[in-house]
PDB file of C-alpha atoms in Angstrom:
ATOM      1  CA  MET A  15      16.393  44.339 -44.930  1.00  0.00           C
ATOM      2  CA  ALA A  16      14.819  46.922 -47.231  1.00  0.00           C
ATOM      3  CA  SER A  17      16.277  50.419 -47.056  1.00  0.00           C
ATOM      4  CA  LEU A  18      16.202  53.813 -48.658  1.00  0.00           C
ATOM      5  CA  LYS A  19      19.457  55.469 -49.623  1.00  0.00           C
ATOM      6  CA  PHE A  20      19.952  59.142 -50.315  1.00  0.00           C
ATOM      7  CA  SER A  21      22.793  59.479 -52.797  1.00  0.00           C
ATOM      8  CA  HIS A  22      24.358  61.920 -55.226  1.00  0.00           C
ATOM      9  CA  SER A  23      22.986  60.483 -58.504  1.00  0.00           C
ATOM     10  CA  ASN A  24      23.250  62.184 -61.914  1.00  0.00           C
ATOM     11  CA  GLY A  25      24.195  65.429 -60.274  1.00  0.00           C
ATOM     12  CA  ASN A  26      21.041  65.448 -58.157  1.00  0.00           C
ATOM     13  CA  PRO A  27      21.969  65.391 -54.459  1.00  0.00           C
ATOM     14  CA  PHE A  28      18.409  64.398 -53.510  1.00  0.00           C
ATOM     15  CA  ALA A  29      17.951  61.361 -55.761  1.00  0.00           C
ATOM     16  CA  VAL A  30      16.588  58.300 -53.938  1.00  0.00           C
ATOM     17  CA  THR A  31      17.447  54.709 -54.778  1.00  0.00           C
ATOM     18  CA  ARG A  32      16.003  51.533 -53.258  1.00  0.00           C
ATOM     19  CA  HIS A  33      18.116  48.486 -52.594  1.00  0.00           C
ATOM     20  CA  VAL A  34      18.359  45.483 -50.281  1.00  0.00           C
ATOM     21  CA  THR A  35      21.135  45.396 -47.703  1.00  0.00           C
ATOM     22  CA  PRO A  36      22.330  42.499 -45.554  1.00  0.00           C
ATOM     23  CA  ARG A  37      20.812  42.275 -42.067  1.00  0.00           C
ATOM     24  CA  SER A  38      24.258  42.638 -40.574  1.00  0.00           C
ATOM     25  CA  THR A  39      24.579  46.177 -41.956  1.00  0.00           C
ATOM     26  CA  ARG A  40      24.272  48.760 -39.194  1.00  0.00           C
ATOM     27  CA  PRO A  41      22.642  52.182 -39.703  1.00  0.00           C
ATOM     28  CA  THR A  42      25.085  55.021 -40.249  1.00  0.00           C
ATOM     29  CA  ARG A  43      24.917  58.710 -41.023  1.00  0.00           C
ATOM     30  CA  ILE A  44      27.774  58.439 -43.508  1.00  0.00           C
ATOM     31  CA  GLY A  45      26.629  59.013 -47.092  1.00  0.00           C
ATOM     32  CA  PHE A  46      23.220  60.354 -46.021  1.00  0.00           C
ATOM     33  CA  LYS A  47      21.839  56.818 -45.656  1.00  0.00           C
ATOM     34  CA  ILE A  48      18.461  56.216 -44.028  1.00  0.00           C
ATOM     35  CA  PHE A  49      17.411  52.661 -43.190  1.00  0.00           C
ATOM     36  CA  ALA A  50      13.817  51.515 -42.759  1.00  0.00           C
ATOM     37  CA  SER A  51      13.635  48.038 -41.272  1.00  0.00           C
ATOM     38  CA  ASP A  52      10.696  45.665 -41.032  1.00  0.00           C
ATOM     39  CA  ASN A  53      12.286  43.999 -38.004  1.00  0.00           C
ATOM     40  CA  HIS A  54      10.246  45.063 -34.981  1.00  0.00           C
ATOM     41  CA  SER A  55      11.921  42.900 -32.314  1.00  0.00           C
ATOM     42  CA  GLU A  56      12.991  44.616 -29.103  1.00  0.00           C
ATOM     43  CA  PRO A  57      16.652  45.690 -28.983  1.00  0.00           C
ATOM     44  CA  ASP A  58      18.890  43.996 -26.446  1.00  0.00           C
ATOM     45  CA  LEU A  59      19.853  46.644 -23.876  1.00  0.00           C
ATOM     46  CA  SER A  60      21.316  44.254 -21.304  1.00  0.00           C
ATOM     47  CA  VAL A  61      24.642  45.197 -19.758  1.00  0.00           C
ATOM     48  CA  CYS A  62      27.042  43.619 -17.303  1.00  0.00           C
ATOM     49  CA  VAL A  63      28.695  45.958 -14.793  1.00  0.00           C
ATOM     50  CA  ASN A  64      31.068  44.599 -12.167  1.00  0.00           C
ATOM     51  CA  GLY A  65      29.505  41.181 -12.689  1.00  0.00           C
ATOM     52  CA  LEU A  66      25.985  42.548 -12.245  1.00  0.00           C
ATOM     53  CA  GLN A  67      23.762  41.480 -15.150  1.00  0.00           C
ATOM     54  CA  MET A  68      21.208  44.223 -15.800  1.00  0.00           C
ATOM     55  CA  PRO A  69      18.361  43.987 -18.330  1.00  0.00           C
ATOM     56  CA  ASN A  70      19.185  47.590 -19.268  1.00  0.00           C
ATOM     57  CA  PRO A  71      21.621  50.298 -18.113  1.00  0.00           C
ATOM     58  CA  PHE A  72      18.979  52.586 -16.596  1.00  0.00           C
ATOM     59  CA  VAL A  73      19.415  52.934 -12.827  1.00  0.00           C
ATOM     60  CA  ILE A  74      17.312  54.832 -10.282  1.00  0.00           C
ATOM     61  CA  GLY A  75      19.634  56.947  -8.142  1.00  0.00           C
ATOM     62  CA  SER A  76      19.474  56.913  -4.361  1.00  0.00           C
ATOM     63  CA  GLY A  77      16.801  59.341  -3.185  1.00  0.00           C
ATOM     64  CA  PRO A  78      13.007  59.693  -3.009  1.00  0.00           C
ATOM     65  CA  PRO A  79      12.407  57.036  -5.743  1.00  0.00           C
ATOM     66  CA  GLY A  80      14.129  54.509  -3.476  1.00  0.00           C
ATOM     67  CA  THR A  81      12.470  55.464  -0.214  1.00  0.00           C
ATOM     68  CA  ASN A  82      10.403  52.321   0.328  1.00  0.00           C
ATOM     69  CA  TYR A  83       9.177  49.026  -1.098  1.00  0.00           C
ATOM     70  CA  THR A  84       6.247  50.565  -2.982  1.00  0.00           C
ATOM     71  CA  VAL A  85       8.244  53.068  -5.041  1.00  0.00           C
ATOM     72  CA  MET A  86      11.124  50.651  -5.719  1.00  0.00           C
ATOM     73  CA  LYS A  87       8.653  47.984  -6.844  1.00  0.00           C
ATOM     74  CA  ARG A  88       7.070  50.537  -9.169  1.00  0.00           C
ATOM     75  CA  ALA A  89      10.478  51.297 -10.682  1.00  0.00           C
ATOM     76  CA  PHE A  90      11.044  47.613 -11.440  1.00  0.00           C
ATOM     77  CA  ASP A  91       7.498  47.236 -12.799  1.00  0.00           C
ATOM     78  CA  GLU A  92       8.146  50.140 -15.167  1.00  0.00           C
ATOM     79  CA  GLY A  93      11.273  48.499 -16.505  1.00  0.00           C
ATOM     80  CA  TRP A  94      14.218  50.082 -14.721  1.00  0.00           C
ATOM     81  CA  GLY A  95      17.247  47.803 -14.741  1.00  0.00           C
ATOM     82  CA  ALA A  96      18.435  48.642 -11.241  1.00  0.00           C
ATOM     83  CA  VAL A  97      17.475  50.678  -8.190  1.00  0.00           C
ATOM     84  CA  ILE A  98      19.787  52.244  -5.639  1.00  0.00           C
ATOM     85  CA  ALA A  99      17.764  52.487  -2.442  1.00  0.00           C
ATOM     86  CA  LYS A 100      17.719  55.551  -0.239  1.00  0.00           C
ATOM     87  CA  THR A 101      20.723  55.661   2.083  1.00  0.00           C
ATOM     88  CA  VAL A 102      20.368  53.739   5.338  1.00  0.00           C
ATOM     89  CA  SER A 103      22.305  53.837   8.594  1.00  0.00           C
ATOM     90  CA  LEU A 104      22.268  51.734  11.741  1.00  0.00           C
ATOM     91  CA  ASP A 105      20.360  54.303  13.781  1.00  0.00           C
ATOM     92  CA  ALA A 106      17.551  56.068  11.938  1.00  0.00           C
ATOM     93  CA  ALA A 107      16.368  57.787  15.110  1.00  0.00           C
ATOM     94  CA  LYS A 108      19.007  60.509  14.712  1.00  0.00           C
ATOM     95  CA  VAL A 109      17.577  61.492  11.303  1.00  0.00           C
ATOM     96  CA  ILE A 110      14.759  64.047  11.214  1.00  0.00           C
ATOM     97  CA  ASN A 111      13.513  64.912   7.731  1.00  0.00           C
ATOM     98  CA  VAL A 112      11.411  68.022   7.222  1.00  0.00           C
ATOM     99  CA  THR A 113       8.917  69.157   4.589  1.00  0.00           C
ATOM    100  CA  PRO A 114       9.426  70.908   2.245  1.00  0.00           C
ATOM    101  CA  ARG A 115      12.990  69.790   1.636  1.00  0.00           C
ATOM    102  CA  TYR A 116      14.013  72.375  -0.937  1.00  0.00           C
ATOM    103  CA  ALA A 117      14.759  76.043  -0.398  1.00  0.00           C
ATOM    104  CA  ARG A 118      15.237  78.675  -3.064  1.00  0.00           C
ATOM    105  CA  LEU A 119      17.352  81.778  -3.281  1.00  0.00           C
ATOM    106  CA  ARG A 120      16.153  84.703  -5.391  1.00  0.00           C
ATOM    107  CA  ALA A 121      18.240  87.487  -6.852  1.00  0.00           C
ATOM    108  CA  GLY A 122      17.577  91.073  -5.915  1.00  0.00           C
ATOM    109  CA  ALA A 123      15.927  92.099  -2.699  1.00  0.00           C
ATOM    110  CA  ASN A 124      16.012  89.278  -0.179  1.00  0.00           C
ATOM    111  CA  GLY A 125      12.697  87.464  -0.194  1.00  0.00           C
ATOM    112  CA  SER A 126      11.412  89.262  -3.269  1.00  0.00           C
ATOM    113  CA  ALA A 127       8.736  87.143  -4.925  1.00  0.00           C
ATOM    114  CA  LYS A 128       9.686  88.559  -8.320  1.00  0.00           C
ATOM    115  CA  GLY A 129      13.414  88.025  -8.205  1.00  0.00           C
ATOM    116  CA  GLN A 130      14.994  85.440 -10.475  1.00  0.00           C
ATOM    117  CA  ILE A 131      15.718  82.119  -8.765  1.00  0.00           C
ATOM    118  CA  ILE A 132      19.501  81.759  -8.713  1.00  0.00           C
ATOM    119  CA  GLY A 133      19.947  78.859  -6.284  1.00  0.00           C
ATOM    120  CA  TRP A 134      18.267  75.740  -4.917  1.00  0.00           C
ATOM    121  CA  GLU A 135      19.243  74.135  -1.648  1.00  0.00           C
ATOM    122  CA  ASN A 136      18.343  70.490  -1.084  1.00  0.00           C
ATOM    123  CA  ILE A 137      18.001  69.800   2.628  1.00  0.00           C
ATOM    124  CA  GLU A 138      16.945  66.158   2.284  1.00  0.00           C
ATOM    125  CA  LEU A 139      18.601  63.735   4.703  1.00  0.00           C
ATOM    126  CA  ILE A 140      19.109  59.987   4.531  1.00  0.00           C
ATOM    127  CA  SER A 141      16.300  57.544   5.341  1.00  0.00           C
ATOM    128  CA  ASP A 142      14.501  58.189   8.600  1.00  0.00           C
ATOM    129  CA  ARG A 143      12.765  54.798   8.474  1.00  0.00           C
ATOM    130  CA  PRO A 144      13.998  52.069  10.869  1.00  0.00           C
ATOM    131  CA  LEU A 145      16.800  49.980   9.406  1.00  0.00           C
ATOM    132  CA  GLU A 146      14.908  46.753  10.122  1.00  0.00           C
ATOM    133  CA  THR A 147      12.003  48.001   8.004  1.00  0.00           C
ATOM    134  CA  MET A 148      14.272  48.830   5.069  1.00  0.00           C
ATOM    135  CA  LEU A 149      16.076  45.488   5.320  1.00  0.00           C
ATOM    136  CA  LYS A 150      12.776  43.610   5.293  1.00  0.00           C
ATOM    137  CA  GLU A 151      11.746  45.464   2.137  1.00  0.00           C
ATOM    138  CA  PHE A 152      15.104  44.799   0.433  1.00  0.00           C
ATOM    139  CA  LYS A 153      14.611  41.095   1.060  1.00  0.00           C
ATOM    140  CA  GLN A 154      11.052  41.160  -0.294  1.00  0.00           C
ATOM    141  CA  LEU A 155      12.112  43.015  -3.443  1.00  0.00           C
ATOM    142  CA  LYS A 156      14.895  40.522  -4.204  1.00  0.00           C
ATOM    143  CA  LYS A 157      12.429  37.678  -3.721  1.00  0.00           C
ATOM    144  CA  GLU A 158       9.955  39.197  -6.174  1.00  0.00           C
ATOM    145  CA  TYR A 159      12.492  40.540  -8.695  1.00  0.00           C
ATOM    146  CA  PRO A 160      15.466  38.162  -8.691  1.00  0.00           C
ATOM    147  CA  ASP A 161      16.523  39.319 -12.183  1.00  0.00           C
ATOM    148  CA  ARG A 162      16.726  42.993 -11.237  1.00  0.00           C
ATOM    149  CA  ILE A 163      19.640  44.665  -9.495  1.00  0.00           C
ATOM    150  CA  LEU A 164      19.021  46.173  -6.054  1.00  0.00           C
ATOM    151  CA  ILE A 165      21.832  48.277  -4.618  1.00  0.00           C
ATOM    152  CA  ALA A 166      21.919  49.330  -0.976  1.00  0.00           C
ATOM    153  CA  SER A 167      23.201  52.833  -0.249  1.00  0.00           C
ATOM    154  CA  ILE A 168      24.807  53.012   3.181  1.00  0.00           C
ATOM    155  CA  MET A 169      26.348  55.638   5.454  1.00  0.00           C
ATOM    156  CA  GLU A 170      27.720  55.280   8.937  1.00  0.00           C
ATOM    157  CA  GLU A 171      29.703  57.148  11.550  1.00  0.00           C
ATOM    158  CA  TYR A 172      33.482  57.000  11.807  1.00  0.00           C
ATOM    159  CA  ASN A 173      33.413  53.620  13.492  1.00  0.00           C
ATOM    160  CA  LYS A 174      34.857  50.434  12.001  1.00  0.00           C
ATOM    161  CA  ALA A 175      32.542  48.101  13.930  1.00  0.00           C
ATOM    162  CA  GLY A 176      29.521  50.142  12.865  1.00  0.00           C
ATOM    163  CA  TRP A 177      30.447  49.952   9.194  1.00  0.00           C
ATOM    164  CA  GLU A 178      31.057  46.204   9.437  1.00  0.00           C
ATOM    165  CA  GLU A 179      27.710  45.584  11.145  1.00  0.00           C
ATOM    166  CA  LEU A 180      25.815  47.662   8.581  1.00  0.00           C
ATOM    167  CA  ILE A 181      27.473  45.900   5.642  1.00  0.00           C
ATOM    168  CA  ASP A 182      26.761  42.475   7.132  1.00  0.00           C
ATOM    169  CA  ARG A 183      23.111  43.261   7.712  1.00  0.00           C
ATOM    170  CA  VAL A 184      22.385  44.692   4.261  1.00  0.00           C
ATOM    171  CA  GLU A 185      24.215  41.843   2.531  1.00  0.00           C
ATOM    172  CA  GLN A 186      22.061  39.292   4.338  1.00  0.00           C
ATOM    173  CA  THR A 187      19.005  40.611   2.468  1.00  0.00           C
ATOM    174  CA  GLY A 188      20.427  39.486  -0.874  1.00  0.00           C
ATOM    175  CA  ILE A 189      21.236  42.934  -2.302  1.00  0.00           C
ATOM    176  CA  ASP A 190      23.508  42.846  -5.334  1.00  0.00           C
ATOM    177  CA  ALA A 191      25.906  45.700  -4.589  1.00  0.00           C
ATOM    178  CA  ILE A 192      26.625  48.503  -2.158  1.00  0.00           C
ATOM    179  CA  GLU A 193      26.857  52.227  -2.805  1.00  0.00           C
ATOM    180  CA  VAL A 194      28.725  54.039  -0.040  1.00  0.00           C
ATOM    181  CA  ASN A 195      27.446  57.545   0.608  1.00  0.00           C
ATOM    182  CA  PHE A 196      30.538  59.741   0.876  1.00  0.00           C
ATOM    183  CA  SER A 197      28.642  62.627  -0.641  1.00  0.00           C
ATOM    184  CA  CYS A 198      25.664  63.865   1.375  1.00  0.00           C
ATOM    185  CA  PRO A 199      26.460  67.429   2.521  1.00  0.00           C
ATOM    186  CA  HIS A 200      23.888  67.111   5.324  1.00  0.00           C
ATOM    187  CA  GLY A 201      25.258  63.775   6.490  1.00  0.00           C
ATOM    188  CA  MET A 202      25.977  64.889  10.046  1.00  0.00           C
ATOM    189  CA  PRO A 203      29.563  66.033   9.425  1.00  0.00           C
ATOM    190  CA  GLU A 204      30.144  66.341  13.177  1.00  0.00           C
ATOM    191  CA  ARG A 205      29.915  62.533  13.238  1.00  0.00           C
ATOM    192  CA  LYS A 206      32.262  62.212  10.229  1.00  0.00           C
ATOM    193  CA  MET A 207      29.523  61.013   7.908  1.00  0.00           C
ATOM    194  CA  GLY A 208      28.731  61.690   4.269  1.00  0.00           C
ATOM    195  CA  ALA A 209      30.657  64.445   2.511  1.00  0.00           C
ATOM    196  CA  ALA A 210      32.825  64.929   5.592  1.00  0.00           C
ATOM    197  CA  VAL A 211      34.510  61.671   4.562  1.00  0.00           C
ATOM    198  CA  GLY A 212      34.381  62.274   0.815  1.00  0.00           C
ATOM    199  CA  GLN A 213      36.196  65.592   1.220  1.00  0.00           C
ATOM    200  CA  ASP A 214      39.013  64.139   3.334  1.00  0.00           C
ATOM    201  CA  CYS A 215      41.174  61.756   1.299  1.00  0.00           C
ATOM    202  CA  ALA A 216      43.023  60.355   4.315  1.00  0.00           C
ATOM    203  CA  LEU A 217      39.777  59.601   6.119  1.00  0.00           C
ATOM    204  CA  LEU A 218      38.248  58.256   2.918  1.00  0.00           C
ATOM    205  CA  GLU A 219      41.111  55.823   2.391  1.00  0.00           C
ATOM    206  CA  GLU A 220      40.805  54.475   5.921  1.00  0.00           C
ATOM    207  CA  VAL A 221      37.026  54.009   5.777  1.00  0.00           C
ATOM    208  CA  CYS A 222      37.180  52.444   2.299  1.00  0.00           C
ATOM    209  CA  GLY A 223      39.708  49.995   3.699  1.00  0.00           C
ATOM    210  CA  TRP A 224      37.262  48.905   6.404  1.00  0.00           C
ATOM    211  CA  ILE A 225      34.403  48.597   3.928  1.00  0.00           C
ATOM    212  CA  ASN A 226      36.197  46.651   1.228  1.00  0.00           C
ATOM    213  CA  ALA A 227      37.725  44.251   3.728  1.00  0.00           C
ATOM    214  CA  LYS A 228      34.215  43.342   4.879  1.00  0.00           C
ATOM    215  CA  ALA A 229      32.001  43.538   1.770  1.00  0.00           C
ATOM    216  CA  THR A 230      31.523  40.493  -0.458  1.00  0.00           C
ATOM    217  CA  VAL A 231      29.536  42.306  -3.194  1.00  0.00           C
ATOM    218  CA  PRO A 232      30.708  45.108  -5.509  1.00  0.00           C
ATOM    219  CA  VAL A 233      31.178  48.470  -3.806  1.00  0.00           C
ATOM    220  CA  TRP A 234      30.658  51.852  -5.478  1.00  0.00           C
ATOM    221  CA  ALA A 235      31.760  55.048  -3.742  1.00  0.00           C
ATOM    222  CA  LYS A 236      29.397  57.983  -4.244  1.00  0.00           C
ATOM    223  CA  MET A 237      31.451  61.143  -4.658  1.00  0.00           C
ATOM    224  CA  THR A 238      30.648  64.661  -3.505  1.00  0.00           C
ATOM    225  CA  PRO A 239      30.863  67.512  -6.034  1.00  0.00           C
ATOM    226  CA  ASN A 240      31.553  69.967  -3.218  1.00  0.00           C
ATOM    227  CA  ILE A 241      35.311  69.681  -3.440  1.00  0.00           C
ATOM    228  CA  THR A 242      38.004  71.443  -5.443  1.00  0.00           C
ATOM    229  CA  ASP A 243      39.073  68.353  -7.402  1.00  0.00           C
ATOM    230  CA  ILE A 244      36.637  65.423  -7.482  1.00  0.00           C
ATOM    231  CA  THR A 245      39.220  63.176  -9.137  1.00  0.00           C
ATOM    232  CA  MET A 246      41.343  63.025  -5.976  1.00  0.00           C
ATOM    233  CA  PRO A 247      38.840  61.202  -3.714  1.00  0.00           C
ATOM    234  CA  ALA A 248      37.660  59.136  -6.706  1.00  0.00           C
ATOM    235  CA  ARG A 249      41.180  57.794  -7.211  1.00  0.00           C
ATOM    236  CA  VAL A 250      41.514  57.106  -3.490  1.00  0.00           C
ATOM    237  CA  ALA A 251      38.243  55.140  -3.461  1.00  0.00           C
ATOM    238  CA  LEU A 252      39.279  53.021  -6.454  1.00  0.00           C
ATOM    239  CA  SER A 253      42.786  52.373  -5.149  1.00  0.00           C
ATOM    240  CA  SER A 254      41.263  51.340  -1.803  1.00  0.00           C
ATOM    241  CA  GLY A 255      39.275  48.519  -3.406  1.00  0.00           C
ATOM    242  CA  CYS A 256      36.010  50.035  -4.607  1.00  0.00           C
ATOM    243  CA  GLU A 257      34.852  48.613  -7.941  1.00  0.00           C
ATOM    244  CA  GLY A 258      33.451  51.924  -9.125  1.00  0.00           C
ATOM    245  CA  VAL A 259      32.382  55.451  -8.296  1.00  0.00           C
ATOM    246  CA  ALA A 260      28.982  57.111  -8.536  1.00  0.00           C
ATOM    247  CA  ALA A 261      28.444  60.796  -9.133  1.00  0.00           C
ATOM    248  CA  ILE A 262      27.065  62.983  -7.738  1.00  0.00           C
ATOM    249  CA  ASN A 263      25.097  64.173  -4.737  1.00  0.00           C
ATOM    250  CA  THR A 264      23.676  67.557  -3.805  1.00  0.00           C
ATOM    251  CA  ILE A 265      25.447  70.668  -5.055  1.00  0.00           C
ATOM    252  CA  MET A 266      25.543  73.065  -2.143  1.00  0.00           C
ATOM    253  CA  SER A 267      23.792  76.409  -2.321  1.00  0.00           C
ATOM    254  CA  VAL A 268      22.345  78.969   0.054  1.00  0.00           C
ATOM    255  CA  MET A 269      18.704  79.753   0.681  1.00  0.00           C
ATOM    256  CA  GLY A 270      16.641  82.866   1.221  1.00  0.00           C
ATOM    257  CA  ILE A 271      16.303  84.113   4.801  1.00  0.00           C
ATOM    258  CA  SER A 272      13.437  86.226   6.112  1.00  0.00           C
ATOM    259  CA  LEU A 273      14.949  89.400   7.526  1.00  0.00           C
ATOM    260  CA  ASP A 274      11.915  89.786   9.757  1.00  0.00           C
ATOM    261  CA  THR A 275      11.983  86.362  11.418  1.00  0.00           C
ATOM    262  CA  LEU A 276      15.538  85.275  10.510  1.00  0.00           C
ATOM    263  CA  ARG A 277      14.089  81.930   9.445  1.00  0.00           C
ATOM    264  CA  PRO A 278      14.956  80.111   6.195  1.00  0.00           C
ATOM    265  CA  GLU A 279      12.410  80.247   3.398  1.00  0.00           C
ATOM    266  CA  PRO A 280      11.932  76.848   1.786  1.00  0.00           C
TER     267      PRO A 280
END
């Protein structure tokens, strides 16, 4: 491999010498070396995580880019190594997404159009599409892209049978791993879903026990940042059988409120 080397020669710190180096030599910043290679082959970016062989380590996080078959297919077509689909639950009928799904908070006078934006609130919920529709699309994606990693993100109420049914149904589609949503701050906390579990280590340990006793694919627990010490639930998830943790979900904020109508201002 031909290379150029910047070296301190004859007292001149900018002298340039040309030499041939073995192909096994790796580029380094030490000694001001700069390598110019005529080898134009693609680098090997493949990785293996929890037994999942990915063509590269770039993964689409659960959210709008994993909403449906079309956008997930596009991600694979553009070269992403893995996609984590938008979170699904057994009953999508209880989910009502709105548009727009972001609200801003400005400094200064409430509602001032000139005030600096100091906060963003994400009010996006989990998938509001029927579970059967999402499962059908998971199966189609795995059929078309068997070499890519598809990860199902799931969230369910505080119900062992419900978790077991959801895991069984998503695994039947051929997905490669499961991400458990313990992080969504809008995940119907009154039903003990989402961050309501991720913020309660005792509850988290119990639910992780149910999940890992049922799942046959790797399980990653998605952590919430809205907690004093994120390492506590992360350790609980790992000690309860999860292969890994994913971080993070929405950071909570507040939004502007119209003082005339008392309505939020997304």
